[in-house]
Amino acid sequence: MYSFFTQRLSQLQQQGQFRCLTSLQHSGKWVEKCGQKMLNFSSNDYLGLASDYSLYTEFMQQQAESPQPLTSSSSRLLTGNFPIYQALEERIAQQFGRESALLFNSGYHANIGILPAVADKNTLILADKLVHASLIDGIRLCEAKFIRYRHNDMEHLAQLLAKNAPHFERLIVVTESLFSMDGDIADLPQLVRFKQQYSHLMLYVDEAHAIGAYGEKGLGMAEIFQCIPHIDFLVGTLGKAMASMGAYVVCDQLIKDYLINFMRPLIFSTALPPINIAWTHFLFGKLEELKPKRQHLAKLAQHLRDQLNQFSILPIPSQSGIVPFIIGDNQRTVDMALNLQKNGFYCLPIRPPTVPKGTARIRLSVTADMTLQEIDELILNLKSMVKNQK
Ligand SMILES: *Cc1c(COP(=O)(O)O)cnc(C)c1O
């Protein structure tokens, strides 16, 4: 009976796509693997908050005075709705200047739960070709019809809307704001214009990689493009720059009420531990004053993109701190990543099917606790590798 599983796994091994869990020791921006210490260029901890000792101790002192439970023991719909959840939702809604916010256990929960709750068979979902796997899984759970538009191609989306809009009661356009593999940014203002053109169109924007790390107040790309009031489902995750766990949607009160009644992952799963919510609440309170970290991140990222563009093999699409160095060939990408690791940079190769065929890459993720000198060392390393291979 197990031979089925053995065969599928060995198939993966032959294709060089077998995954396993890597054990790493963390110490701030450094990771250690098999005794090798490396600068972590694969982190989602974009502001470097995950190991910020002063934030940690300040929070723990607060907890010593009025401790929050380590478990909620229940769904929020039953007995798990502790006051700290409401406090955080109010804080998030207030910071975004919107009516309400609703918390979830993870971004994955949010993305597999919201769309199936709101999209029925009279709904058409139009999603960017490169949206995250959690959104694809959410769409698969829907009764709605589903079309993908070419990545960030607003003309393609306009055509699809013109052709299909009259045949549906509701349209939902789904995108990430900052794309996790290309580091490029969705045209949010154009999406808002579509919403003005089609009165039955709703926008669903996933800010997983942008919340905390971009915007004057750290509220993401929607803040930068002044689109916050116009996005129906403004989703963010809390495990990346926000150095916590969970996710939220910023929305109208009506949508919040609706989700509380219809969203299954919210209704049927134990809520996050209150102490975790308190930590997120604490960090949202600090968000605005973390501006210098965001500015430093932007400066490092700009420098890395400018320098890499001078010798990159393929053009770099990035407009952010996620900077893919696209090589194309799978084996060459793996070799370069291993070489960088040997030289003290923890860089990972990203290959198809995670990215389109022929675009294998090293995904470089800059974090605000790095220095310009460290970025320059990485650039020198990459440059000499590209030179040697020519
Ligand atoms: C990481 C990520 C998620 C999942 O969030 P979790 O909180 O880790 O479950 C969802 N969407 C995007 C775009 C992501 O990058």
Short mmCIF file of C-alpha atoms and ligand atoms in Angstrom, two decimals:
data_model
loop_
_atom_site.label_atom_id
_atom_site.label_comp_id
_atom_site.label_asym_id
_atom_site.label_seq_id
_atom_site.Cartn_x
_atom_site.Cartn_y
_atom_site.Cartn_z
CA MET A 1 0.00 0.00 0.00
CA TYR A 2 2.85 2.39 0.83
CA SER A 3 4.49 1.80 -2.57
CA PHE A 4 2.25 4.53 -4.02
CA PHE A 5 3.86 7.09 -1.72
CA THR A 6 7.37 5.73 -2.23
CA GLN A 7 7.02 6.01 -5.99
CA ARG A 8 5.72 9.56 -5.92
CA LEU A 9 8.53 10.64 -3.62
CA SER A 10 11.25 9.03 -5.72
CA GLN A 11 9.75 10.75 -8.75
CA LEU A 12 10.24 14.06 -6.97
CA GLN A 13 13.79 13.11 -6.05
CA GLN A 14 14.60 12.35 -9.70
CA GLN A 15 13.24 15.76 -10.72
CA GLY A 16 15.31 17.46 -8.05
CA GLN A 17 12.11 18.66 -6.38
CA PHE A 18 12.13 16.64 -3.17
CA ARG A 19 11.48 18.93 -0.20
CA CYS A 20 12.66 18.42 3.35
CA LEU A 21 12.67 20.42 6.56
CA THR A 22 15.95 22.21 7.21
CA SER A 23 17.03 22.69 10.78
CA LEU A 24 18.52 26.13 11.36
CA GLN A 25 19.81 27.98 14.42
CA HIS A 26 18.74 31.61 14.42
CA SER A 27 20.58 34.53 15.89
CA GLY A 28 19.12 37.80 14.61
CA LYS A 29 19.98 38.27 10.95
CA TRP A 30 22.28 35.25 11.08
CA VAL A 31 21.43 31.59 10.63
CA GLU A 32 23.63 28.61 11.32
CA LYS A 33 23.39 25.33 9.43
CA CYS A 34 25.74 22.39 10.05
CA GLY A 35 28.19 24.70 11.83
CA GLN A 36 28.19 27.23 8.96
CA LYS A 37 27.15 30.77 9.96
CA MET A 38 25.40 32.73 7.20
CA LEU A 39 23.70 36.09 6.73
CA ASN A 40 20.01 35.31 6.18
CA PHE A 41 18.94 36.55 2.74
CA SER A 42 15.83 34.32 2.79
CA SER A 43 14.00 35.93 5.69
CA ASN A 44 10.47 37.34 5.84
CA ASP A 45 11.41 39.28 8.96
CA TYR A 46 11.66 42.42 6.82
CA LEU A 47 12.08 44.90 9.66
CA GLY A 48 14.29 42.65 11.78
CA LEU A 49 11.77 42.71 14.64
CA ALA A 50 11.70 38.96 15.28
CA SER A 51 14.84 39.08 17.37
CA ASP A 52 14.62 42.65 18.65
CA TYR A 53 15.52 42.14 22.29
CA SER A 54 14.35 45.53 23.56
CA LEU A 55 10.85 45.07 22.11
CA TYR A 56 10.74 41.58 23.54
CA THR A 57 11.69 42.64 27.06
CA GLU A 58 9.33 45.63 27.06
CA PHE A 59 6.47 43.33 26.09
CA MET A 60 7.41 40.67 28.63
CA GLN A 61 7.50 43.28 31.41
CA GLN A 62 3.95 44.31 30.51
CA GLN A 63 2.94 40.66 30.56
CA ALA A 64 4.48 40.15 34.00
CA GLU A 65 2.09 42.82 35.33
CA SER A 66 -1.06 41.64 33.56
CA PRO A 67 -0.48 38.27 31.89
CA GLN A 68 -2.55 37.06 28.94
CA PRO A 69 -3.47 33.35 28.68
CA LEU A 70 -1.32 31.04 26.56
CA THR A 71 -4.38 29.48 24.95
CA SER A 72 -7.87 30.59 23.97
CA SER A 73 -9.21 27.02 24.33
CA SER A 74 -12.04 27.72 21.88
CA SER A 75 -13.25 29.32 18.71
CA ARG A 76 -14.16 32.99 19.13
CA LEU A 77 -17.74 32.06 18.25
CA LEU A 78 -17.97 29.97 21.43
CA THR A 79 -16.00 30.98 24.52
CA GLY A 80 -12.71 32.09 22.94
CA ASN A 81 -13.41 35.78 22.34
CA PHE A 82 -11.06 37.43 24.84
CA PRO A 83 -11.12 41.26 25.16
CA ILE A 84 -7.63 41.53 23.62
CA TYR A 85 -9.01 40.36 20.23
CA GLN A 86 -11.45 43.24 20.14
CA ALA A 87 -8.76 45.65 21.31
CA LEU A 88 -6.49 44.61 18.44
CA GLU A 89 -9.29 44.73 15.86
CA GLU A 90 -10.21 48.22 17.01
CA ARG A 91 -6.57 49.32 16.89
CA ILE A 92 -6.11 47.95 13.35
CA ALA A 93 -9.36 49.49 12.08
CA GLN A 94 -8.42 52.81 13.65
CA GLN A 95 -4.88 52.84 12.22
CA PHE A 96 -6.23 52.10 8.74
CA GLY A 97 -9.06 54.61 9.18
CA ARG A 98 -11.71 52.03 8.27
CA GLU A 99 -14.87 50.77 9.96
CA SER A 100 -13.60 47.42 11.12
CA ALA A 101 -11.08 44.62 11.06
CA LEU A 102 -11.31 40.89 11.71
CA LEU A 103 -8.50 38.60 12.88
CA PHE A 104 -7.65 35.10 11.66
CA ASN A 105 -5.26 32.39 12.77
CA SER A 106 -3.01 32.73 9.74
CA GLY A 107 -2.84 34.18 6.26
CA TYR A 108 -3.56 30.73 4.96
CA HIS A 109 -6.78 30.61 7.01
CA ALA A 110 -7.78 34.06 5.75
CA ASN A 111 -7.19 33.20 2.12
CA ILE A 112 -8.93 29.82 2.15
CA GLY A 113 -11.84 31.19 4.17
CA ILE A 114 -12.90 34.62 2.93
CA LEU A 115 -13.44 33.89 -0.76
CA PRO A 116 -15.52 30.70 -0.27
CA ALA A 117 -17.70 32.65 2.19
CA VAL A 118 -18.41 35.57 -0.14
CA ALA A 119 -18.27 34.06 -3.64
CA ASP A 120 -21.23 32.01 -4.91
CA LYS A 121 -22.01 30.66 -8.36
CA ASN A 122 -23.14 34.09 -9.55
CA THR A 123 -19.69 35.46 -8.78
CA LEU A 124 -16.70 35.70 -11.11
CA ILE A 125 -13.23 35.73 -9.54
CA LEU A 126 -10.42 37.27 -11.58
CA ALA A 127 -7.00 36.60 -10.07
CA ASP A 128 -3.48 37.63 -11.02
CA LYS A 129 -1.55 34.70 -12.52
CA LEU A 130 1.04 34.86 -9.71
CA VAL A 131 -1.13 34.96 -6.58
CA HIS A 132 -0.06 32.89 -3.58
CA ALA A 133 -0.97 29.20 -3.24
CA SER A 134 -3.30 29.98 -0.30
CA LEU A 135 -5.44 32.17 -2.59
CA ILE A 136 -5.53 29.47 -5.24
CA ASP A 137 -6.67 26.97 -2.61
CA GLY A 138 -9.34 29.42 -1.43
CA ILE A 139 -10.59 29.90 -4.99
CA ARG A 140 -10.73 26.12 -5.47
CA LEU A 141 -13.11 25.91 -2.51
CA CYS A 142 -15.49 28.40 -4.16
CA GLU A 143 -18.53 27.72 -6.30
CA ALA A 144 -17.59 30.79 -8.31
CA LYS A 145 -16.24 30.86 -11.83
CA PHE A 146 -12.54 31.66 -11.96
CA ILE A 147 -10.27 33.31 -14.54
CA ARG A 148 -6.61 34.26 -14.20
CA TYR A 149 -5.22 37.37 -15.84
CA ARG A 150 -1.61 37.75 -16.95
CA HIS A 151 0.64 38.97 -14.18
CA ASN A 152 0.08 42.68 -13.48
CA ASP A 153 -1.39 43.06 -16.99
CA MET A 154 -4.13 45.65 -16.55
CA GLU A 155 -5.06 45.61 -20.24
CA HIS A 156 -5.71 41.89 -20.09
CA LEU A 157 -7.83 42.39 -16.99
CA ALA A 158 -9.75 45.23 -18.70
CA GLN A 159 -10.56 42.93 -21.64
CA LEU A 160 -11.70 40.11 -19.37
CA LEU A 161 -13.88 42.50 -17.39
CA ALA A 162 -15.47 44.01 -20.49
CA LYS A 163 -16.31 40.55 -21.81
CA ASN A 164 -17.53 38.90 -18.60
CA ALA A 165 -18.87 41.64 -16.33
CA PRO A 166 -22.44 41.68 -17.70
CA HIS A 167 -22.90 37.95 -17.00
CA PHE A 168 -22.27 37.97 -13.24
CA GLU A 169 -23.87 39.49 -10.16
CA ARG A 170 -20.52 40.06 -8.46
CA LEU A 171 -16.94 40.34 -9.65
CA ILE A 172 -14.00 39.90 -7.29
CA VAL A 173 -10.51 40.90 -8.44
CA VAL A 174 -7.81 39.17 -6.37
CA THR A 175 -4.18 40.23 -6.20
CA GLU A 176 -1.18 40.53 -3.93
CA SER A 177 0.06 44.08 -3.48
CA LEU A 178 3.75 43.11 -3.38
CA PHE A 179 4.48 39.84 -5.14
CA SER A 180 6.53 37.34 -3.20
CA MET A 181 8.63 35.93 -6.03
CA ASP A 182 9.17 38.93 -8.34
CA GLY A 183 9.13 41.68 -5.72
CA ASP A 184 7.04 43.82 -8.04
CA ILE A 185 3.93 45.81 -7.14
CA ALA A 186 0.31 45.63 -8.31
CA ASP A 187 -1.25 48.68 -9.96
CA LEU A 188 -3.67 49.37 -7.12
CA PRO A 189 -4.85 52.77 -8.45
CA GLN A 190 -5.89 51.14 -11.74
CA LEU A 191 -7.73 48.39 -9.85
CA VAL A 192 -9.61 51.08 -7.94
CA ARG A 193 -10.55 52.73 -11.26
CA PHE A 194 -12.03 49.40 -12.43
CA LYS A 195 -14.10 49.42 -9.27
CA GLN A 196 -15.45 52.82 -10.21
CA GLN A 197 -16.24 51.54 -13.71
CA TYR A 198 -18.03 48.37 -12.55
CA SER A 199 -20.34 48.94 -9.60
CA HIS A 200 -20.53 45.19 -8.86
CA LEU A 201 -16.73 44.76 -8.61
CA MET A 202 -14.98 44.10 -5.28
CA LEU A 203 -11.23 44.21 -4.60
CA TYR A 204 -9.33 41.61 -2.59
CA VAL A 205 -5.72 42.62 -1.90
CA ASP A 206 -3.22 40.47 0.02
CA GLU A 207 -0.51 42.63 1.63
CA ALA A 208 1.40 39.72 3.21
CA HIS A 209 4.81 41.03 2.11
CA ALA A 210 4.05 44.73 2.48
CA ILE A 211 2.31 45.28 5.83
CA GLY A 212 4.73 46.79 8.33
CA ALA A 213 7.55 47.23 5.82
CA TYR A 214 6.14 49.87 3.42
CA GLY A 215 4.23 53.13 3.75
CA GLU A 216 4.74 56.21 5.96
CA LYS A 217 2.85 54.54 8.78
CA GLY A 218 3.81 51.00 7.79
CA LEU A 219 0.35 50.18 6.43
CA GLY A 220 1.59 48.72 3.16
CA MET A 221 1.15 49.48 -0.53
CA ALA A 222 -2.50 50.50 -0.09
CA GLU A 223 -1.27 53.33 2.12
CA ILE A 224 1.40 54.39 -0.41
CA PHE A 225 -1.15 54.49 -3.25
CA GLN A 226 -3.88 56.02 -1.02
CA CYS A 227 -6.20 53.13 -1.83
CA ILE A 228 -7.08 52.02 1.71
CA PRO A 229 -10.69 53.32 1.60
CA HIS A 230 -11.42 51.54 -1.69
CA ILE A 231 -10.32 47.97 -1.03
CA ASP A 232 -13.17 45.71 0.05
CA PHE A 233 -10.95 42.98 1.52
CA LEU A 234 -7.60 44.40 2.61
CA VAL A 235 -5.80 41.34 3.96
CA GLY A 236 -2.46 41.26 5.77
CA THR A 237 -0.52 38.54 7.51
CA LEU A 238 1.23 38.95 10.82
CA GLY A 239 4.01 36.35 10.58
CA LYS A 240 6.32 38.30 8.28
CA ALA A 241 7.38 41.91 8.95
CA MET A 242 4.96 42.06 11.90
CA ALA A 243 7.03 39.39 13.71
CA SER A 244 3.99 37.63 15.13
CA MET A 245 1.39 35.13 13.92
CA GLY A 246 -2.08 35.46 12.40
CA ALA A 247 -3.77 37.63 9.81
CA TYR A 248 -6.46 40.27 9.46
CA VAL A 249 -8.88 41.72 6.98
CA VAL A 250 -9.65 45.43 7.06
CA CYS A 251 -13.19 45.94 5.75
CA ASP A 252 -16.64 47.45 6.31
CA GLN A 253 -18.60 46.36 9.40
CA LEU A 254 -21.15 44.64 7.13
CA ILE A 255 -18.44 42.41 5.62
CA LYS A 256 -17.10 41.63 9.09
CA ASP A 257 -20.58 40.59 10.29
CA TYR A 258 -20.99 38.48 7.18
CA LEU A 259 -17.66 36.69 7.64
CA ILE A 260 -18.40 35.97 11.30
CA ASN A 261 -21.52 34.17 10.09
CA PHE A 262 -20.22 32.40 7.01
CA MET A 263 -16.44 31.93 7.16
CA ARG A 264 -15.70 28.36 8.16
CA PRO A 265 -11.99 28.60 9.17
CA LEU A 266 -12.99 31.41 11.53
CA ILE A 267 -15.99 29.58 12.98
CA PHE A 268 -14.53 26.09 13.32
CA SER A 269 -10.97 26.67 14.57
CA THR A 270 -9.60 27.55 18.00
CA ALA A 271 -8.52 31.19 18.10
CA LEU A 272 -4.88 32.17 18.51
CA PRO A 273 -3.52 32.39 22.07
CA PRO A 274 -4.41 35.76 23.68
CA ILE A 275 -0.72 36.34 24.52
CA ASN A 276 0.04 36.19 20.81
CA ILE A 277 -2.71 38.72 20.08
CA ALA A 278 -1.31 40.95 22.82
CA TRP A 279 2.13 40.83 21.16
CA THR A 280 0.60 41.82 17.81
CA HIS A 281 -1.33 44.61 19.58
CA PHE A 282 1.93 45.82 21.13
CA LEU A 283 3.71 45.82 17.74
CA PHE A 284 0.87 47.66 15.95
CA GLY A 285 1.26 50.31 18.63
CA LYS A 286 4.94 50.67 17.63
CA LEU A 287 4.34 50.57 13.89
CA GLU A 288 4.44 54.27 13.14
CA GLU A 289 7.69 54.88 15.02
CA LEU A 290 9.44 52.10 13.08
CA LYS A 291 9.71 54.47 10.12
CA PRO A 292 13.55 54.72 10.28
CA LYS A 293 13.75 50.95 9.83
CA ARG A 294 11.49 51.14 6.76
CA GLN A 295 13.64 53.94 5.33
CA HIS A 296 16.81 51.92 5.88
CA LEU A 297 15.22 48.86 4.24
CA ALA A 298 14.21 50.97 1.22
CA LYS A 299 17.73 52.37 0.90
CA LEU A 300 19.40 48.93 1.05
CA ALA A 301 16.92 47.48 -1.44
CA GLN A 302 17.36 50.32 -3.91
CA HIS A 303 21.14 49.90 -3.74
CA LEU A 304 20.94 46.14 -4.28
CA ARG A 305 18.59 46.51 -7.27
CA ASP A 306 20.69 49.26 -8.88
CA GLN A 307 23.90 47.27 -8.56
CA LEU A 308 22.49 43.91 -9.66
CA ASN A 309 20.84 45.50 -12.69
CA GLN A 310 24.31 46.35 -14.00
CA PHE A 311 25.35 42.72 -14.42
CA SER A 312 22.23 40.58 -14.06
CA ILE A 313 21.65 37.77 -16.53
CA LEU A 314 17.95 38.56 -16.94
CA PRO A 315 16.19 41.84 -16.02
CA ILE A 316 15.21 42.25 -12.38
CA PRO A 317 11.47 43.00 -12.05
CA SER A 318 11.67 44.03 -8.39
CA GLN A 319 10.49 47.38 -7.00
CA SER A 320 11.02 46.38 -3.36
CA GLY A 321 13.22 44.60 -0.84
CA ILE A 322 12.41 41.24 -2.42
CA VAL A 323 14.96 41.05 -5.21
CA PRO A 324 15.03 38.00 -7.47
CA PHE A 325 18.30 37.35 -9.27
CA ILE A 326 16.89 35.42 -12.23
CA ILE A 327 19.23 32.92 -13.83
CA GLY A 328 16.87 30.72 -15.86
CA ASP A 329 18.61 27.35 -15.77
CA ASN A 330 17.67 25.16 -12.78
CA GLN A 331 21.02 23.52 -12.14
CA ARG A 332 22.98 26.71 -12.54
CA THR A 333 20.66 28.39 -10.02
CA VAL A 334 21.15 25.62 -7.46
CA ASP A 335 24.93 25.74 -7.93
CA MET A 336 25.03 29.50 -7.42
CA ALA A 337 22.85 29.34 -4.32
CA LEU A 338 25.07 26.66 -2.79
CA ASN A 339 28.13 28.72 -3.63
CA LEU A 340 26.65 31.78 -1.94
CA GLN A 341 25.88 29.68 1.12
CA LYS A 342 29.47 28.45 1.21
CA ASN A 343 30.54 32.09 1.19
CA GLY A 344 28.30 32.99 4.14
CA PHE A 345 25.04 34.16 2.49
CA TYR A 346 21.94 32.09 3.15
CA CYS A 347 20.30 32.29 -0.28
CA LEU A 348 17.83 29.74 -1.61
CA PRO A 349 17.22 28.64 -5.18
CA ILE A 350 13.59 28.98 -6.32
CA ARG A 351 12.68 26.74 -9.24
CA PRO A 352 9.61 25.73 -11.24
CA PRO A 353 6.87 24.92 -10.39
CA THR A 354 7.10 27.63 -7.70
CA VAL A 355 8.06 30.09 -10.49
CA PRO A 356 7.40 29.85 -14.27
CA LYS A 357 9.62 27.55 -16.35
CA GLY A 358 12.91 29.07 -17.44
CA THR A 359 12.91 31.65 -14.62
CA ALA A 360 14.75 29.78 -11.87
CA ARG A 361 16.21 32.34 -9.54
CA ILE A 362 17.87 33.19 -6.29
CA ARG A 363 15.36 35.12 -4.24
CA LEU A 364 17.19 37.74 -2.22
CA SER A 365 15.29 39.22 0.66
CA VAL A 366 16.75 42.33 2.28
CA THR A 367 15.97 43.07 5.94
CA ALA A 368 16.27 46.33 7.88
CA ASP A 369 18.87 44.94 10.30
CA MET A 370 21.44 44.53 7.49
CA THR A 371 24.14 47.09 6.66
CA LEU A 372 25.11 48.62 3.33
CA GLN A 373 28.49 46.93 3.66
CA GLU A 374 26.86 43.50 3.97
CA ILE A 375 24.79 44.18 0.85
CA ASP A 376 27.97 45.19 -1.00
CA GLU A 377 29.67 41.94 0.01
CA LEU A 378 26.78 39.95 -1.43
CA ILE A 379 26.92 41.99 -4.65
CA LEU A 380 30.66 41.33 -5.04
CA ASN A 381 30.10 37.61 -4.53
CA LEU A 382 27.32 37.43 -7.10
CA LYS A 383 29.30 39.49 -9.57
CA SER A 384 32.33 37.23 -9.46
CA MET A 385 30.14 34.12 -9.83
CA VAL A 386 28.45 35.52 -12.93
CA LYS A 387 31.84 36.50 -14.35
CA ASN A 388 33.32 33.05 -13.75
CA GLN A 389 30.42 31.37 -15.51
CA LYS A 390 30.62 33.49 -18.66
C1 LIG B 1 2.94 33.98 3.57
C2 LIG B 1 1.76 34.31 2.76
C3 LIG B 1 0.48 33.91 3.13
C4 LIG B 1 0.24 32.97 4.28
O1 LIG B 1 0.30 33.62 5.50
P1 LIG B 1 0.54 32.74 6.82
O2 LIG B 1 0.18 33.65 7.92
O3 LIG B 1 1.98 32.35 6.79
O4 LIG B 1 -0.35 31.55 6.73
C5 LIG B 1 -0.59 34.36 2.41
N1 LIG B 1 -0.42 35.14 1.32
C6 LIG B 1 0.80 35.51 0.90
C7 LIG B 1 0.93 36.37 -0.32
C8 LIG B 1 1.93 35.10 1.59
O5 LIG B 1 3.13 35.43 1.17
#
